[in-house]
Amino acid sequence: MTRQMRGGEAAGRPVQPSDTRRASKADQVYENIKEAILSGGLEPGVAIDKIALSERLGMSRFPITTAINRLAYERLVVIEPQHGSFVAKISAEDVRELMLIRRSLEAEIAGDAALRLGAEALAELERSLRYQEAAAAARDYAGFYALDVEFHRLIIVGAQLRHAKEILEGIRTHLERIRRLLLTPPGRLPNTLAEHRSVADALRARNPAAAREAMRTHLIETTVLFETIARERPNLFSA
């Protein structure tokens, strides 16, 4: 008589503790490599050495291969048979399209937010700007990047636009690698801070047109900067 497969069993055998440990290791490797890619620690085109990773992390190559396959599915890694695995280059065309969507949507959100943000949300934006000032003065790029993400998130959340938030979070994930690069050119941190200040001033003044224009100007500046980086560092990008 054929025995039915119970919950907690793989096809034909019970799940073993080693399966869970293997999955946990694969998750750990996945998170580590993904963060290195998104942060720029692993630049586009760089080879991922599975043997070196295996030795450094003290684990077999199986969880490393599993993690790399997952990253390939997310288009962060390219697997070339007989050659190896490489950090995927950034698609310049995808960046342009996503920046267009982000610019159009966030500008309208800023205009709407000028009439929606409460006193607490405006106070949070002011606190964010103070933290940004400190990060810019210290040239803390990682800290400023996190504050930049939070500044934009505060506006969207404060405007209570749930669907817009979901759309922009998806876009942010795809733009994360390039957004970190955009903060590194000399003078960009104080310029970004000044642009954020213009947005916050318009929101505080309850001026939808000014808020819309300030946000659009800010995001146009990031687009111009992207095109400059794409010209200067073509090795990071695919067409």
PDB file of C-alpha atoms in Angstrom:
ATOM      1  CA  MET A   1       0.000   0.000   0.000  1.00  0.00           C
ATOM      2  CA  THR A   2       1.343   3.427  -0.909  1.00  0.00           C
ATOM      3  CA  ARG A   3       2.051   5.600   2.100  1.00  0.00           C
ATOM      4  CA  GLN A   4       1.016   9.261   1.793  1.00  0.00           C
ATOM      5  CA  MET A   5       3.775  11.855   2.200  1.00  0.00           C
ATOM      6  CA  ARG A   6       3.256  13.736   5.469  1.00  0.00           C
ATOM      7  CA  GLY A   7       3.994  17.363   6.240  1.00  0.00           C
ATOM      8  CA  GLY A   8       7.646  17.783   7.168  1.00  0.00           C
ATOM      9  CA  GLU A   9       8.769  15.078   4.735  1.00  0.00           C
ATOM     10  CA  ALA A  10      10.589  15.510   1.485  1.00  0.00           C
ATOM     11  CA  ALA A  11       9.765  13.289  -1.466  1.00  0.00           C
ATOM     12  CA  GLY A  12      10.317   9.781  -0.139  1.00  0.00           C
ATOM     13  CA  ARG A  13      12.127  10.641   3.113  1.00  0.00           C
ATOM     14  CA  PRO A  14      11.735  12.674   6.307  1.00  0.00           C
ATOM     15  CA  VAL A  15      13.349  16.101   6.393  1.00  0.00           C
ATOM     16  CA  GLN A  16      16.668  15.810   8.199  1.00  0.00           C
ATOM     17  CA  PRO A  17      18.243  18.440  10.509  1.00  0.00           C
ATOM     18  CA  SER A  18      21.073  18.702   7.979  1.00  0.00           C
ATOM     19  CA  ASP A  19      18.544  19.955   5.392  1.00  0.00           C
ATOM     20  CA  THR A  20      17.613  22.876   7.635  1.00  0.00           C
ATOM     21  CA  ARG A  21      21.238  23.677   8.368  1.00  0.00           C
ATOM     22  CA  ARG A  22      22.030  23.595   4.654  1.00  0.00           C
ATOM     23  CA  ALA A  23      19.125  25.947   3.912  1.00  0.00           C
ATOM     24  CA  SER A  24      20.248  28.302   6.681  1.00  0.00           C
ATOM     25  CA  LYS A  25      23.783  28.382   5.295  1.00  0.00           C
ATOM     26  CA  ALA A  26      22.480  29.080   1.795  1.00  0.00           C
ATOM     27  CA  ASP A  27      20.355  31.936   3.166  1.00  0.00           C
ATOM     28  CA  GLN A  28      23.364  33.339   5.001  1.00  0.00           C
ATOM     29  CA  VAL A  29      25.552  33.234   1.894  1.00  0.00           C
ATOM     30  CA  TYR A  30      22.734  34.716  -0.192  1.00  0.00           C
ATOM     31  CA  GLU A  31      22.306  37.680   2.176  1.00  0.00           C
ATOM     32  CA  ASN A  32      26.059  38.293   2.412  1.00  0.00           C
ATOM     33  CA  ILE A  33      26.657  38.256  -1.335  1.00  0.00           C
ATOM     34  CA  LYS A  34      23.529  40.296  -2.069  1.00  0.00           C
ATOM     35  CA  GLU A  35      24.517  43.000   0.417  1.00  0.00           C
ATOM     36  CA  ALA A  36      28.023  43.102  -1.060  1.00  0.00           C
ATOM     37  CA  ILE A  37      26.532  43.564  -4.541  1.00  0.00           C
ATOM     38  CA  LEU A  38      23.989  46.208  -3.528  1.00  0.00           C
ATOM     39  CA  SER A  39      26.515  48.157  -1.455  1.00  0.00           C
ATOM     40  CA  GLY A  40      29.096  48.147  -4.235  1.00  0.00           C
ATOM     41  CA  GLY A  41      31.515  45.939  -2.321  1.00  0.00           C
ATOM     42  CA  LEU A  42      31.295  43.561  -5.272  1.00  0.00           C
ATOM     43  CA  GLU A  43      31.308  45.650  -8.435  1.00  0.00           C
ATOM     44  CA  PRO A  44      29.552  44.660 -11.676  1.00  0.00           C
ATOM     45  CA  GLY A  45      31.573  42.199 -13.721  1.00  0.00           C
ATOM     46  CA  VAL A  46      33.579  40.833 -10.785  1.00  0.00           C
ATOM     47  CA  ALA A  47      33.932  37.043 -10.657  1.00  0.00           C
ATOM     48  CA  ILE A  48      32.477  35.203  -7.656  1.00  0.00           C
ATOM     49  CA  ASP A  49      35.004  32.589  -6.562  1.00  0.00           C
ATOM     50  CA  LYS A  50      33.031  29.701  -5.075  1.00  0.00           C
ATOM     51  CA  ILE A  51      36.134  27.845  -3.930  1.00  0.00           C
ATOM     52  CA  ALA A  52      37.495  30.887  -2.093  1.00  0.00           C
ATOM     53  CA  LEU A  53      34.076  31.522  -0.543  1.00  0.00           C
ATOM     54  CA  SER A  54      33.844  27.907   0.551  1.00  0.00           C
ATOM     55  CA  GLU A  55      37.227  28.092   2.266  1.00  0.00           C
ATOM     56  CA  ARG A  56      36.603  31.493   3.846  1.00  0.00           C
ATOM     57  CA  LEU A  57      33.158  30.583   5.180  1.00  0.00           C
ATOM     58  CA  GLY A  58      34.119  27.058   6.171  1.00  0.00           C
ATOM     59  CA  MET A  59      31.287  25.337   4.339  1.00  0.00           C
ATOM     60  CA  SER A  60      30.741  23.115   1.329  1.00  0.00           C
ATOM     61  CA  ARG A  61      30.096  24.568  -2.105  1.00  0.00           C
ATOM     62  CA  PHE A  62      26.495  23.329  -2.181  1.00  0.00           C
ATOM     63  CA  PRO A  63      24.923  26.204  -0.148  1.00  0.00           C
ATOM     64  CA  ILE A  64      27.112  28.677  -2.038  1.00  0.00           C
ATOM     65  CA  THR A  65      25.874  27.337  -5.371  1.00  0.00           C
ATOM     66  CA  THR A  66      22.287  27.482  -4.089  1.00  0.00           C
ATOM     67  CA  ALA A  67      22.742  31.123  -3.065  1.00  0.00           C
ATOM     68  CA  ILE A  68      24.321  32.058  -6.402  1.00  0.00           C
ATOM     69  CA  ASN A  69      21.487  30.403  -8.338  1.00  0.00           C
ATOM     70  CA  ARG A  70      19.006  32.448  -6.306  1.00  0.00           C
ATOM     71  CA  LEU A  71      20.905  35.662  -7.044  1.00  0.00           C
ATOM     72  CA  ALA A  72      21.006  34.734 -10.733  1.00  0.00           C
ATOM     73  CA  TYR A  73      17.216  34.404 -10.676  1.00  0.00           C
ATOM     74  CA  GLU A  74      17.079  37.954  -9.275  1.00  0.00           C
ATOM     75  CA  ARG A  75      19.408  39.104 -12.084  1.00  0.00           C
ATOM     76  CA  LEU A  76      22.123  40.183  -9.662  1.00  0.00           C
ATOM     77  CA  VAL A  77      24.494  37.433 -10.815  1.00  0.00           C
ATOM     78  CA  VAL A  78      25.230  36.038 -14.277  1.00  0.00           C
ATOM     79  CA  ILE A  79      26.207  32.372 -14.566  1.00  0.00           C
ATOM     80  CA  GLU A  80      28.334  31.566 -17.611  1.00  0.00           C
ATOM     81  CA  PRO A  81      28.791  27.803 -18.130  1.00  0.00           C
ATOM     82  CA  GLN A  82      32.454  26.763 -18.251  1.00  0.00           C
ATOM     83  CA  HIS A  83      33.492  30.266 -17.174  1.00  0.00           C
ATOM     84  CA  GLY A  84      31.961  30.899 -13.760  1.00  0.00           C
ATOM     85  CA  SER A  85      29.633  33.279 -11.963  1.00  0.00           C
ATOM     86  CA  PHE A  86      29.913  37.053 -12.193  1.00  0.00           C
ATOM     87  CA  VAL A  87      28.218  40.050 -10.608  1.00  0.00           C
ATOM     88  CA  ALA A  88      25.693  41.245 -13.179  1.00  0.00           C
ATOM     89  CA  LYS A  89      26.277  44.584 -14.810  1.00  0.00           C
ATOM     90  CA  ILE A  90      23.686  47.282 -14.207  1.00  0.00           C
ATOM     91  CA  SER A  91      21.222  47.689 -17.074  1.00  0.00           C
ATOM     92  CA  ALA A  92      21.451  51.350 -18.085  1.00  0.00           C
ATOM     93  CA  GLU A  93      18.164  51.109 -19.976  1.00  0.00           C
ATOM     94  CA  ASP A  94      16.368  49.667 -16.940  1.00  0.00           C
ATOM     95  CA  VAL A  95      17.771  52.443 -14.751  1.00  0.00           C
ATOM     96  CA  ARG A  96      16.538  55.138 -17.139  1.00  0.00           C
ATOM     97  CA  GLU A  97      13.047  53.664 -17.265  1.00  0.00           C
ATOM     98  CA  LEU A  98      12.787  53.170 -13.503  1.00  0.00           C
ATOM     99  CA  MET A  99      14.107  56.669 -12.826  1.00  0.00           C
ATOM    100  CA  LEU A 100      11.439  58.080 -15.139  1.00  0.00           C
ATOM    101  CA  ILE A 101       8.716  56.209 -13.257  1.00  0.00           C
ATOM    102  CA  ARG A 102      10.127  57.206  -9.886  1.00  0.00           C
ATOM    103  CA  ARG A 103      10.505  60.860 -10.868  1.00  0.00           C
ATOM    104  CA  SER A 104       6.942  61.105 -12.174  1.00  0.00           C
ATOM    105  CA  LEU A 105       5.390  59.320  -9.209  1.00  0.00           C
ATOM    106  CA  GLU A 106       7.382  60.909  -6.389  1.00  0.00           C
ATOM    107  CA  ALA A 107       6.856  64.424  -7.726  1.00  0.00           C
ATOM    108  CA  GLU A 108       3.090  63.924  -7.627  1.00  0.00           C
ATOM    109  CA  ILE A 109       3.317  62.325  -4.191  1.00  0.00           C
ATOM    110  CA  ALA A 110       5.229  65.345  -2.881  1.00  0.00           C
ATOM    111  CA  GLY A 111       2.499  67.652  -4.185  1.00  0.00           C
ATOM    112  CA  ASP A 112      -0.143  65.538  -2.485  1.00  0.00           C
ATOM    113  CA  ALA A 113       1.915  65.278   0.703  1.00  0.00           C
ATOM    114  CA  ALA A 114       2.020  69.065   1.032  1.00  0.00           C
ATOM    115  CA  LEU A 115      -1.672  68.939   1.931  1.00  0.00           C
ATOM    116  CA  ARG A 116      -1.589  65.670   3.883  1.00  0.00           C
ATOM    117  CA  LEU A 117       1.460  65.632   6.147  1.00  0.00           C
ATOM    118  CA  GLY A 118       0.719  66.237   9.810  1.00  0.00           C
ATOM    119  CA  ALA A 119       2.870  68.074  12.342  1.00  0.00           C
ATOM    120  CA  GLU A 120       4.515  64.856  13.537  1.00  0.00           C
ATOM    121  CA  ALA A 121       5.532  63.827  10.006  1.00  0.00           C
ATOM    122  CA  LEU A 122       6.984  67.282   9.335  1.00  0.00           C
ATOM    123  CA  ALA A 123       8.936  67.087  12.595  1.00  0.00           C
ATOM    124  CA  GLU A 124      10.331  63.692  11.547  1.00  0.00           C
ATOM    125  CA  LEU A 125      11.478  65.181   8.242  1.00  0.00           C
ATOM    126  CA  GLU A 126      13.239  67.966  10.132  1.00  0.00           C
ATOM    127  CA  ARG A 127      14.997  65.436  12.360  1.00  0.00           C
ATOM    128  CA  SER A 128      16.025  63.476   9.276  1.00  0.00           C
ATOM    129  CA  LEU A 129      17.573  66.601   7.766  1.00  0.00           C
ATOM    130  CA  ARG A 130      19.611  67.218  10.920  1.00  0.00           C
ATOM    131  CA  TYR A 131      20.927  63.660  10.816  1.00  0.00           C
ATOM    132  CA  GLN A 132      21.706  64.095   7.117  1.00  0.00           C
ATOM    133  CA  GLU A 133      23.723  67.222   7.923  1.00  0.00           C
ATOM    134  CA  ALA A 134      25.808  65.258  10.418  1.00  0.00           C
ATOM    135  CA  ALA A 135      26.332  62.362   8.003  1.00  0.00           C
ATOM    136  CA  ALA A 136      27.317  64.722   5.165  1.00  0.00           C
ATOM    137  CA  ALA A 137      29.787  66.554   7.413  1.00  0.00           C
ATOM    138  CA  ALA A 138      31.362  63.227   8.406  1.00  0.00           C
ATOM    139  CA  ARG A 139      31.315  61.958   4.800  1.00  0.00           C
ATOM    140  CA  ASP A 140      29.431  58.942   6.076  1.00  0.00           C
ATOM    141  CA  TYR A 141      28.168  57.644   2.733  1.00  0.00           C
ATOM    142  CA  ALA A 142      26.491  54.521   4.101  1.00  0.00           C
ATOM    143  CA  GLY A 143      24.756  56.500   6.833  1.00  0.00           C
ATOM    144  CA  PHE A 144      23.651  59.207   4.419  1.00  0.00           C
ATOM    145  CA  TYR A 145      22.301  56.623   1.991  1.00  0.00           C
ATOM    146  CA  ALA A 146      20.131  55.094   4.729  1.00  0.00           C
ATOM    147  CA  LEU A 147      18.880  58.560   5.699  1.00  0.00           C
ATOM    148  CA  ASP A 148      18.184  59.400   2.048  1.00  0.00           C
ATOM    149  CA  VAL A 149      15.999  56.300   1.726  1.00  0.00           C
ATOM    150  CA  GLU A 150      14.255  57.151   5.001  1.00  0.00           C
ATOM    151  CA  PHE A 151      13.595  60.782   3.954  1.00  0.00           C
ATOM    152  CA  HIS A 152      11.719  59.697   0.843  1.00  0.00           C
ATOM    153  CA  ARG A 153       9.904  56.964   2.769  1.00  0.00           C
ATOM    154  CA  LEU A 154       8.709  59.452   5.410  1.00  0.00           C
ATOM    155  CA  ILE A 155       7.043  61.587   2.744  1.00  0.00           C
ATOM    156  CA  ILE A 156       5.253  58.637   1.160  1.00  0.00           C
ATOM    157  CA  VAL A 157       4.144  57.142   4.484  1.00  0.00           C
ATOM    158  CA  GLY A 158       3.090  60.527   5.822  1.00  0.00           C
ATOM    159  CA  ALA A 159       0.954  61.091   2.738  1.00  0.00           C
ATOM    160  CA  GLN A 160      -0.787  57.760   3.503  1.00  0.00           C
ATOM    161  CA  LEU A 161      -0.432  56.470  -0.049  1.00  0.00           C
ATOM    162  CA  ARG A 162      -0.153  52.722   0.513  1.00  0.00           C
ATOM    163  CA  HIS A 163      -0.178  51.577  -3.115  1.00  0.00           C
ATOM    164  CA  ALA A 164       2.338  54.213  -4.161  1.00  0.00           C
ATOM    165  CA  LYS A 165       4.583  53.045  -1.317  1.00  0.00           C
ATOM    166  CA  GLU A 166       4.466  49.445  -2.565  1.00  0.00           C
ATOM    167  CA  ILE A 167       5.285  50.484  -6.135  1.00  0.00           C
ATOM    168  CA  LEU A 168       8.195  52.672  -5.072  1.00  0.00           C
ATOM    169  CA  GLU A 169       9.625  50.051  -2.738  1.00  0.00           C
ATOM    170  CA  GLY A 170       9.850  47.689  -5.697  1.00  0.00           C
ATOM    171  CA  ILE A 171      11.558  50.364  -7.774  1.00  0.00           C
ATOM    172  CA  ARG A 172      13.950  51.217  -4.932  1.00  0.00           C
ATOM    173  CA  THR A 173      15.171  47.627  -4.767  1.00  0.00           C
ATOM    174  CA  HIS A 174      16.060  47.663  -8.475  1.00  0.00           C
ATOM    175  CA  LEU A 175      17.730  51.084  -8.210  1.00  0.00           C
ATOM    176  CA  GLU A 176      19.627  50.413  -4.994  1.00  0.00           C
ATOM    177  CA  ARG A 177      22.990  49.725  -6.619  1.00  0.00           C
ATOM    178  CA  ILE A 178      22.950  52.888  -8.713  1.00  0.00           C
ATOM    179  CA  ARG A 179      21.519  55.067  -5.915  1.00  0.00           C
ATOM    180  CA  ARG A 180      24.514  54.282  -3.724  1.00  0.00           C
ATOM    181  CA  LEU A 181      26.863  55.209  -6.576  1.00  0.00           C
ATOM    182  CA  LEU A 182      25.049  58.521  -7.058  1.00  0.00           C
ATOM    183  CA  LEU A 183      26.058  59.739  -3.592  1.00  0.00           C
ATOM    184  CA  THR A 184      29.804  59.193  -4.020  1.00  0.00           C
ATOM    185  CA  PRO A 185      30.886  62.019  -6.416  1.00  0.00           C
ATOM    186  CA  PRO A 186      32.540  65.002  -4.660  1.00  0.00           C
ATOM    187  CA  GLY A 187      29.992  67.541  -3.462  1.00  0.00           C
ATOM    188  CA  ARG A 188      26.993  65.287  -3.975  1.00  0.00           C
ATOM    189  CA  LEU A 189      26.139  64.842  -0.285  1.00  0.00           C
ATOM    190  CA  PRO A 190      25.710  68.583   0.445  1.00  0.00           C
ATOM    191  CA  ASN A 191      23.868  69.062  -2.852  1.00  0.00           C
ATOM    192  CA  THR A 192      21.467  66.229  -2.031  1.00  0.00           C
ATOM    193  CA  LEU A 193      20.948  67.704   1.429  1.00  0.00           C
ATOM    194  CA  ALA A 194      20.118  71.118  -0.068  1.00  0.00           C
ATOM    195  CA  GLU A 195      17.630  69.512  -2.467  1.00  0.00           C
ATOM    196  CA  HIS A 196      15.993  67.632   0.415  1.00  0.00           C
ATOM    197  CA  ARG A 197      15.787  70.899   2.345  1.00  0.00           C
ATOM    198  CA  SER A 198      13.952  72.543  -0.572  1.00  0.00           C
ATOM    199  CA  VAL A 199      11.434  69.691  -0.618  1.00  0.00           C
ATOM    200  CA  ALA A 200      10.897  69.910   3.148  1.00  0.00           C
ATOM    201  CA  ASP A 201      10.484  73.702   3.030  1.00  0.00           C
ATOM    202  CA  ALA A 202       7.778  73.405   0.371  1.00  0.00           C
ATOM    203  CA  LEU A 203       5.984  70.701   2.363  1.00  0.00           C
ATOM    204  CA  ARG A 204       6.085  72.811   5.508  1.00  0.00           C
ATOM    205  CA  ALA A 205       4.690  75.785   3.556  1.00  0.00           C
ATOM    206  CA  ARG A 206       1.778  73.582   2.377  1.00  0.00           C
ATOM    207  CA  ASN A 207       2.621  74.504  -1.207  1.00  0.00           C
ATOM    208  CA  PRO A 208       1.807  71.562  -3.523  1.00  0.00           C
ATOM    209  CA  ALA A 209       3.239  73.167  -6.678  1.00  0.00           C
ATOM    210  CA  ALA A 210       6.522  74.054  -4.971  1.00  0.00           C
ATOM    211  CA  ALA A 211       6.802  70.600  -3.370  1.00  0.00           C
ATOM    212  CA  ARG A 212       6.142  68.922  -6.705  1.00  0.00           C
ATOM    213  CA  GLU A 213       8.759  71.048  -8.459  1.00  0.00           C
ATOM    214  CA  ALA A 214      11.354  70.636  -5.684  1.00  0.00           C
ATOM    215  CA  MET A 215      11.041  66.855  -5.797  1.00  0.00           C
ATOM    216  CA  ARG A 216      11.139  66.789  -9.591  1.00  0.00           C
ATOM    217  CA  THR A 217      14.266  68.977  -9.609  1.00  0.00           C
ATOM    218  CA  HIS A 218      15.926  66.740  -7.022  1.00  0.00           C
ATOM    219  CA  LEU A 219      15.262  63.580  -9.022  1.00  0.00           C
ATOM    220  CA  ILE A 220      16.264  65.198 -12.324  1.00  0.00           C
ATOM    221  CA  GLU A 221      19.618  65.978 -10.708  1.00  0.00           C
ATOM    222  CA  THR A 222      20.054  62.303  -9.830  1.00  0.00           C
ATOM    223  CA  THR A 223      19.210  61.346 -13.425  1.00  0.00           C
ATOM    224  CA  VAL A 224      21.799  63.777 -14.822  1.00  0.00           C
ATOM    225  CA  LEU A 225      24.363  62.396 -12.399  1.00  0.00           C
ATOM    226  CA  PHE A 226      23.544  58.836 -13.448  1.00  0.00           C
ATOM    227  CA  GLU A 227      24.195  59.691 -17.101  1.00  0.00           C
ATOM    228  CA  THR A 228      27.554  61.176 -16.100  1.00  0.00           C
ATOM    229  CA  ILE A 229      28.533  58.037 -14.190  1.00  0.00           C
ATOM    230  CA  ALA A 230      27.352  55.828 -17.069  1.00  0.00           C
ATOM    231  CA  ARG A 231      29.664  57.743 -19.434  1.00  0.00           C
ATOM    232  CA  GLU A 232      32.632  57.767 -17.058  1.00  0.00           C
ATOM    233  CA  ARG A 233      32.360  54.142 -15.886  1.00  0.00           C
ATOM    234  CA  PRO A 234      30.900  52.185 -18.819  1.00  0.00           C
ATOM    235  CA  ASN A 235      32.395  48.944 -17.467  1.00  0.00           C
ATOM    236  CA  LEU A 236      29.691  48.900 -14.765  1.00  0.00           C
ATOM    237  CA  PHE A 237      26.775  48.960 -17.193  1.00  0.00           C
ATOM    238  CA  SER A 238      25.149  46.911 -19.900  1.00  0.00           C
ATOM    239  CA  ALA A 239      23.275  48.620 -22.728  1.00  0.00           C
TER     240      ALA A 239
END
